[in-house]
Amino acid sequence: MSRQKKTWNIDGIIRNIYLHEIIFLGLIGLCFIGDLIGYLSERAVLFYWLTMTPIFFISSVISEKAAALQSGKDTPHFLKYESIFWLSAFMAVMLIMLLWHASIIETEATGLIIHIILAHTMLLTGTLLGIRFYLIGFFLFLTAGLTIAVEGEVGRSVFIVIPVIILGLYYEKYFLFPSIRNKIEQAYRDDEIYEDEE
């Protein structure tokens, strides 16, 4: 009984019609926090970006699973490609950390390199998951460029994060919102089927 309830809760989360918006805003928020941590502590940001690597991977898998449930179509070989993207990113990050540990590169440069690796991997993920992941990748690239160009200035990335969020939500409103009604109706039908099975 508890196992069935747990499965239903996971299904309920994945079937949430606003899940893509939640993931998009959550990842943008995590990127923004990483940018702020980089201003506060060069060492802390290294470990922050290291922990973000699996979080970005898991978020992309959840997003694809939700899209597959909503459309009824699986993306062939998605998990294989995503695993290659993020495993290679993780290995690159670990090698960069070893270079830092060996004092070959400085702490600040290490954080920026990891930041750029994650931006590149997120952009690659956009080829499979669409415009919002492209936007997150571009946001990471822009914040890395801004950090390099304007060293020591806190809060400048706010001027980038707001347009990225607006563009990501604008895309949903004008290109995908006509399908929201269908998603709601499908969610209600799925709930009714689930209740009938019980």
PDB file of C-alpha atoms in Angstrom:
ATOM      1  CA  MET A   1       0.000   0.000   0.000  1.00  0.00           C
ATOM      2  CA  SER A   2       2.744   2.478   0.947  1.00  0.00           C
ATOM      3  CA  ARG A   3       4.682   1.503  -2.177  1.00  0.00           C
ATOM      4  CA  GLN A   4       1.634   2.230  -4.362  1.00  0.00           C
ATOM      5  CA  LYS A   5       1.157   5.577  -2.636  1.00  0.00           C
ATOM      6  CA  LYS A   6       4.834   6.462  -3.167  1.00  0.00           C
ATOM      7  CA  THR A   7       4.610   5.561  -6.884  1.00  0.00           C
ATOM      8  CA  TRP A   8       1.461   7.668  -7.241  1.00  0.00           C
ATOM      9  CA  ASN A   9       3.188  10.655  -5.585  1.00  0.00           C
ATOM     10  CA  ILE A  10       6.144  10.415  -7.988  1.00  0.00           C
ATOM     11  CA  ASP A  11       3.714  10.128 -10.900  1.00  0.00           C
ATOM     12  CA  GLY A  12       1.818  13.114  -9.552  1.00  0.00           C
ATOM     13  CA  ILE A  13       5.007  15.187  -9.487  1.00  0.00           C
ATOM     14  CA  ILE A  14       6.030  14.150 -13.007  1.00  0.00           C
ATOM     15  CA  ARG A  15       2.520  14.772 -14.350  1.00  0.00           C
ATOM     16  CA  ASN A  16       2.362  18.292 -12.875  1.00  0.00           C
ATOM     17  CA  ILE A  17       1.603  20.571 -15.833  1.00  0.00           C
ATOM     18  CA  TYR A  18       3.900  23.283 -14.453  1.00  0.00           C
ATOM     19  CA  LEU A  19       6.856  20.960 -13.852  1.00  0.00           C
ATOM     20  CA  HIS A  20       8.837  22.375 -16.788  1.00  0.00           C
ATOM     21  CA  GLU A  21       8.441  25.908 -15.434  1.00  0.00           C
ATOM     22  CA  ILE A  22       9.436  24.777 -11.937  1.00  0.00           C
ATOM     23  CA  ILE A  23      12.567  23.033 -13.257  1.00  0.00           C
ATOM     24  CA  PHE A  24      13.466  26.002 -15.462  1.00  0.00           C
ATOM     25  CA  LEU A  25      13.082  28.571 -12.671  1.00  0.00           C
ATOM     26  CA  GLY A  26      14.796  26.277 -10.164  1.00  0.00           C
ATOM     27  CA  LEU A  27      17.843  25.741 -12.388  1.00  0.00           C
ATOM     28  CA  ILE A  28      18.078  29.454 -13.208  1.00  0.00           C
ATOM     29  CA  GLY A  29      17.879  30.174  -9.461  1.00  0.00           C
ATOM     30  CA  LEU A  30      20.656  27.650  -8.719  1.00  0.00           C
ATOM     31  CA  CYS A  31      22.845  29.193 -11.443  1.00  0.00           C
ATOM     32  CA  PHE A  32      22.237  32.663 -10.008  1.00  0.00           C
ATOM     33  CA  ILE A  33      23.089  31.445  -6.482  1.00  0.00           C
ATOM     34  CA  GLY A  34      26.291  29.895  -7.860  1.00  0.00           C
ATOM     35  CA  ASP A  35      27.207  33.239  -9.382  1.00  0.00           C
ATOM     36  CA  LEU A  36      26.681  34.983  -6.026  1.00  0.00           C
ATOM     37  CA  ILE A  37      28.656  32.324  -4.141  1.00  0.00           C
ATOM     38  CA  GLY A  38      31.495  32.891  -6.618  1.00  0.00           C
ATOM     39  CA  TYR A  39      31.664  36.530  -5.526  1.00  0.00           C
ATOM     40  CA  LEU A  40      31.679  35.572  -1.840  1.00  0.00           C
ATOM     41  CA  SER A  41      34.073  32.616  -1.754  1.00  0.00           C
ATOM     42  CA  GLU A  42      36.336  31.241  -4.464  1.00  0.00           C
ATOM     43  CA  ARG A  43      36.688  27.875  -2.701  1.00  0.00           C
ATOM     44  CA  ALA A  44      33.000  27.392  -1.850  1.00  0.00           C
ATOM     45  CA  VAL A  45      31.961  27.926  -5.472  1.00  0.00           C
ATOM     46  CA  LEU A  46      34.173  25.026  -6.607  1.00  0.00           C
ATOM     47  CA  PHE A  47      32.254  22.559  -4.489  1.00  0.00           C
ATOM     48  CA  TYR A  48      28.945  24.243  -5.310  1.00  0.00           C
ATOM     49  CA  TRP A  49      29.435  23.708  -9.059  1.00  0.00           C
ATOM     50  CA  LEU A  50      30.657  20.173  -8.406  1.00  0.00           C
ATOM     51  CA  THR A  51      27.370  19.331  -6.633  1.00  0.00           C
ATOM     52  CA  MET A  52      25.371  21.056  -9.390  1.00  0.00           C
ATOM     53  CA  THR A  53      26.582  18.558 -11.998  1.00  0.00           C
ATOM     54  CA  PRO A  54      24.382  15.638 -10.783  1.00  0.00           C
ATOM     55  CA  ILE A  55      21.521  18.048  -9.994  1.00  0.00           C
ATOM     56  CA  PHE A  56      21.535  19.336 -13.601  1.00  0.00           C
ATOM     57  CA  PHE A  57      21.605  15.744 -14.882  1.00  0.00           C
ATOM     58  CA  ILE A  58      18.701  14.615 -12.670  1.00  0.00           C
ATOM     59  CA  SER A  59      16.675  17.715 -13.619  1.00  0.00           C
ATOM     60  CA  SER A  60      17.130  16.991 -17.313  1.00  0.00           C
ATOM     61  CA  VAL A  61      16.041  13.361 -16.875  1.00  0.00           C
ATOM     62  CA  ILE A  62      12.923  14.403 -14.914  1.00  0.00           C
ATOM     63  CA  SER A  63      12.101  17.016 -17.554  1.00  0.00           C
ATOM     64  CA  GLU A  64      12.373  14.460 -20.354  1.00  0.00           C
ATOM     65  CA  LYS A  65      10.283  11.916 -18.426  1.00  0.00           C
ATOM     66  CA  ALA A  66       7.556  14.531 -17.884  1.00  0.00           C
ATOM     67  CA  ALA A  67       7.633  15.520 -21.566  1.00  0.00           C
ATOM     68  CA  ALA A  68       7.392  11.857 -22.608  1.00  0.00           C
ATOM     69  CA  LEU A  69       4.366  11.307 -20.333  1.00  0.00           C
ATOM     70  CA  GLN A  70       2.638  14.440 -21.620  1.00  0.00           C
ATOM     71  CA  SER A  71       3.255  13.762 -25.307  1.00  0.00           C
ATOM     72  CA  GLY A  72       3.082   9.969 -25.157  1.00  0.00           C
ATOM     73  CA  LYS A  73       6.372   9.741 -27.093  1.00  0.00           C
ATOM     74  CA  ASP A  74       9.757   8.743 -25.731  1.00  0.00           C
ATOM     75  CA  THR A  75      12.921  10.358 -27.085  1.00  0.00           C
ATOM     76  CA  PRO A  76      15.017   7.504 -28.492  1.00  0.00           C
ATOM     77  CA  HIS A  77      18.387   7.060 -26.755  1.00  0.00           C
ATOM     78  CA  PHE A  78      17.773  10.122 -24.549  1.00  0.00           C
ATOM     79  CA  LEU A  79      19.212   8.567 -21.403  1.00  0.00           C
ATOM     80  CA  LYS A  80      22.274   7.309 -23.278  1.00  0.00           C
ATOM     81  CA  TYR A  81      23.065  10.771 -24.700  1.00  0.00           C
ATOM     82  CA  GLU A  82      22.367  12.584 -21.436  1.00  0.00           C
ATOM     83  CA  SER A  83      24.525  10.124 -19.527  1.00  0.00           C
ATOM     84  CA  ILE A  84      27.382  10.684 -21.984  1.00  0.00           C
ATOM     85  CA  PHE A  85      26.989  14.490 -21.768  1.00  0.00           C
ATOM     86  CA  TRP A  86      26.896  14.672 -17.981  1.00  0.00           C
ATOM     87  CA  LEU A  87      29.362  11.870 -17.237  1.00  0.00           C
ATOM     88  CA  SER A  88      31.927  13.531 -19.514  1.00  0.00           C
ATOM     89  CA  ALA A  89      31.177  16.886 -17.823  1.00  0.00           C
ATOM     90  CA  PHE A  90      31.647  15.297 -14.401  1.00  0.00           C
ATOM     91  CA  MET A  91      34.961  13.730 -15.448  1.00  0.00           C
ATOM     92  CA  ALA A  92      36.130  17.080 -16.849  1.00  0.00           C
ATOM     93  CA  VAL A  93      35.139  18.813 -13.608  1.00  0.00           C
ATOM     94  CA  MET A  94      37.012  16.217 -11.540  1.00  0.00           C
ATOM     95  CA  LEU A  95      40.149  16.627 -13.675  1.00  0.00           C
ATOM     96  CA  ILE A  96      39.937  20.408 -13.288  1.00  0.00           C
ATOM     97  CA  MET A  97      39.634  19.893  -9.517  1.00  0.00           C
ATOM     98  CA  LEU A  98      42.802  17.737  -9.606  1.00  0.00           C
ATOM     99  CA  LEU A  99      44.626  20.503 -11.471  1.00  0.00           C
ATOM    100  CA  TRP A 100      43.513  22.944  -8.777  1.00  0.00           C
ATOM    101  CA  HIS A 101      44.530  20.540  -5.993  1.00  0.00           C
ATOM    102  CA  ALA A 102      47.984  20.233  -7.589  1.00  0.00           C
ATOM    103  CA  SER A 103      48.200  24.063  -7.607  1.00  0.00           C
ATOM    104  CA  ILE A 104      48.564  24.132 -11.400  1.00  0.00           C
ATOM    105  CA  ILE A 105      45.651  26.559 -11.748  1.00  0.00           C
ATOM    106  CA  GLU A 106      44.328  29.131  -9.290  1.00  0.00           C
ATOM    107  CA  THR A 107      41.086  28.797  -7.339  1.00  0.00           C
ATOM    108  CA  GLU A 108      39.223  31.561  -9.183  1.00  0.00           C
ATOM    109  CA  ALA A 109      40.190  30.161 -12.595  1.00  0.00           C
ATOM    110  CA  THR A 110      39.106  26.673 -11.490  1.00  0.00           C
ATOM    111  CA  GLY A 111      35.619  27.909 -10.568  1.00  0.00           C
ATOM    112  CA  LEU A 112      35.238  29.700 -13.896  1.00  0.00           C
ATOM    113  CA  ILE A 113      36.399  26.682 -15.904  1.00  0.00           C
ATOM    114  CA  ILE A 114      33.895  24.416 -14.126  1.00  0.00           C
ATOM    115  CA  HIS A 115      31.202  27.055 -14.714  1.00  0.00           C
ATOM    116  CA  ILE A 116      32.009  27.062 -18.458  1.00  0.00           C
ATOM    117  CA  ILE A 117      32.016  23.234 -18.665  1.00  0.00           C
ATOM    118  CA  LEU A 118      28.527  23.159 -17.105  1.00  0.00           C
ATOM    119  CA  ALA A 119      27.335  25.890 -19.491  1.00  0.00           C
ATOM    120  CA  HIS A 120      28.552  23.869 -22.465  1.00  0.00           C
ATOM    121  CA  THR A 121      26.915  20.664 -21.214  1.00  0.00           C
ATOM    122  CA  MET A 122      23.630  22.452 -20.523  1.00  0.00           C
ATOM    123  CA  LEU A 123      23.701  23.849 -24.062  1.00  0.00           C
ATOM    124  CA  LEU A 124      24.187  20.319 -25.414  1.00  0.00           C
ATOM    125  CA  THR A 125      21.240  19.186 -23.284  1.00  0.00           C
ATOM    126  CA  GLY A 126      19.186  21.864 -25.041  1.00  0.00           C
ATOM    127  CA  THR A 127      19.569  19.907 -28.300  1.00  0.00           C
ATOM    128  CA  LEU A 128      17.505  17.154 -26.669  1.00  0.00           C
ATOM    129  CA  LEU A 129      15.203  19.108 -24.352  1.00  0.00           C
ATOM    130  CA  GLY A 130      14.567  22.394 -26.112  1.00  0.00           C
ATOM    131  CA  ILE A 131      14.800  26.140 -25.726  1.00  0.00           C
ATOM    132  CA  ARG A 132      14.733  26.422 -21.930  1.00  0.00           C
ATOM    133  CA  PHE A 133      17.864  24.322 -21.535  1.00  0.00           C
ATOM    134  CA  TYR A 134      19.500  26.390 -24.289  1.00  0.00           C
ATOM    135  CA  LEU A 135      18.590  29.490 -22.290  1.00  0.00           C
ATOM    136  CA  ILE A 136      20.107  28.055 -19.106  1.00  0.00           C
ATOM    137  CA  GLY A 137      23.292  27.226 -21.020  1.00  0.00           C
ATOM    138  CA  PHE A 138      23.452  30.725 -22.502  1.00  0.00           C
ATOM    139  CA  PHE A 139      22.796  32.214 -19.069  1.00  0.00           C
ATOM    140  CA  LEU A 140      25.729  30.263 -17.624  1.00  0.00           C
ATOM    141  CA  PHE A 141      27.964  31.382 -20.509  1.00  0.00           C
ATOM    142  CA  LEU A 142      26.914  35.014 -20.086  1.00  0.00           C
ATOM    143  CA  THR A 143      27.464  35.025 -16.315  1.00  0.00           C
ATOM    144  CA  ALA A 144      30.908  33.435 -16.784  1.00  0.00           C
ATOM    145  CA  GLY A 145      31.757  36.099 -19.377  1.00  0.00           C
ATOM    146  CA  LEU A 146      30.468  38.846 -17.097  1.00  0.00           C
ATOM    147  CA  THR A 147      32.527  37.514 -14.185  1.00  0.00           C
ATOM    148  CA  ILE A 148      35.648  37.539 -16.377  1.00  0.00           C
ATOM    149  CA  ALA A 149      34.968  40.993 -17.844  1.00  0.00           C
ATOM    150  CA  VAL A 150      33.778  42.787 -14.689  1.00  0.00           C
ATOM    151  CA  GLU A 151      35.725  41.252 -11.826  1.00  0.00           C
ATOM    152  CA  GLY A 152      34.487  41.978  -8.313  1.00  0.00           C
ATOM    153  CA  GLU A 153      31.122  43.474  -9.272  1.00  0.00           C
ATOM    154  CA  VAL A 154      28.289  41.783  -7.371  1.00  0.00           C
ATOM    155  CA  GLY A 155      24.742  41.637  -8.690  1.00  0.00           C
ATOM    156  CA  ARG A 156      25.372  42.383 -12.360  1.00  0.00           C
ATOM    157  CA  SER A 157      23.964  39.000 -13.351  1.00  0.00           C
ATOM    158  CA  VAL A 158      20.507  40.250 -12.239  1.00  0.00           C
ATOM    159  CA  PHE A 159      20.420  42.191 -15.507  1.00  0.00           C
ATOM    160  CA  ILE A 160      20.872  38.906 -17.364  1.00  0.00           C
ATOM    161  CA  VAL A 161      18.690  36.606 -15.240  1.00  0.00           C
ATOM    162  CA  ILE A 162      15.513  38.687 -15.594  1.00  0.00           C
ATOM    163  CA  PRO A 163      15.448  38.675 -19.438  1.00  0.00           C
ATOM    164  CA  VAL A 164      16.296  34.944 -19.484  1.00  0.00           C
ATOM    165  CA  ILE A 165      13.368  34.156 -17.163  1.00  0.00           C
ATOM    166  CA  ILE A 166      10.998  36.375 -19.150  1.00  0.00           C
ATOM    167  CA  LEU A 167      12.081  34.769 -22.426  1.00  0.00           C
ATOM    168  CA  GLY A 168      11.687  31.240 -20.995  1.00  0.00           C
ATOM    169  CA  LEU A 169       8.200  31.976 -19.685  1.00  0.00           C
ATOM    170  CA  TYR A 170       7.240  33.960 -22.813  1.00  0.00           C
ATOM    171  CA  TYR A 171       8.098  30.911 -24.892  1.00  0.00           C
ATOM    172  CA  GLU A 172       5.735  28.801 -22.796  1.00  0.00           C
ATOM    173  CA  LYS A 173       2.954  31.367 -22.902  1.00  0.00           C
ATOM    174  CA  TYR A 174       2.921  32.021 -26.634  1.00  0.00           C
ATOM    175  CA  PHE A 175       4.094  28.729 -28.066  1.00  0.00           C
ATOM    176  CA  LEU A 176       2.967  26.056 -25.597  1.00  0.00           C
ATOM    177  CA  PHE A 177       0.037  27.473 -23.615  1.00  0.00           C
ATOM    178  CA  PRO A 178      -2.546  26.344 -26.200  1.00  0.00           C
ATOM    179  CA  SER A 179      -1.610  22.809 -25.142  1.00  0.00           C
ATOM    180  CA  ILE A 180      -1.930  23.526 -21.398  1.00  0.00           C
ATOM    181  CA  ARG A 181      -5.693  22.977 -21.535  1.00  0.00           C
ATOM    182  CA  ASN A 182      -5.092  19.565 -23.124  1.00  0.00           C
ATOM    183  CA  LYS A 183      -2.545  18.764 -20.395  1.00  0.00           C
ATOM    184  CA  ILE A 184      -5.056  19.669 -17.664  1.00  0.00           C
ATOM    185  CA  GLU A 185      -7.785  17.566 -19.274  1.00  0.00           C
ATOM    186  CA  GLN A 186      -5.371  14.649 -19.699  1.00  0.00           C
ATOM    187  CA  ALA A 187      -4.267  14.944 -16.043  1.00  0.00           C
ATOM    188  CA  TYR A 188      -7.905  14.795 -14.893  1.00  0.00           C
ATOM    189  CA  ARG A 189      -8.558  11.760 -17.108  1.00  0.00           C
ATOM    190  CA  ASP A 190      -5.438  10.030 -15.736  1.00  0.00           C
ATOM    191  CA  ASP A 191      -6.539  10.744 -12.148  1.00  0.00           C
ATOM    192  CA  GLU A 192      -9.991   9.292 -12.872  1.00  0.00           C
ATOM    193  CA  ILE A 193      -8.436   6.155 -14.399  1.00  0.00           C
ATOM    194  CA  TYR A 194      -6.135   5.781 -11.388  1.00  0.00           C
ATOM    195  CA  GLU A 195      -9.067   6.140  -8.946  1.00  0.00           C
ATOM    196  CA  ASP A 196     -11.111   3.581 -10.915  1.00  0.00           C
ATOM    197  CA  GLU A 197      -8.232   1.085 -10.730  1.00  0.00           C
ATOM    198  CA  GLU A 198      -8.155   1.403  -6.937  1.00  0.00           C
TER     199      GLU A 198
END
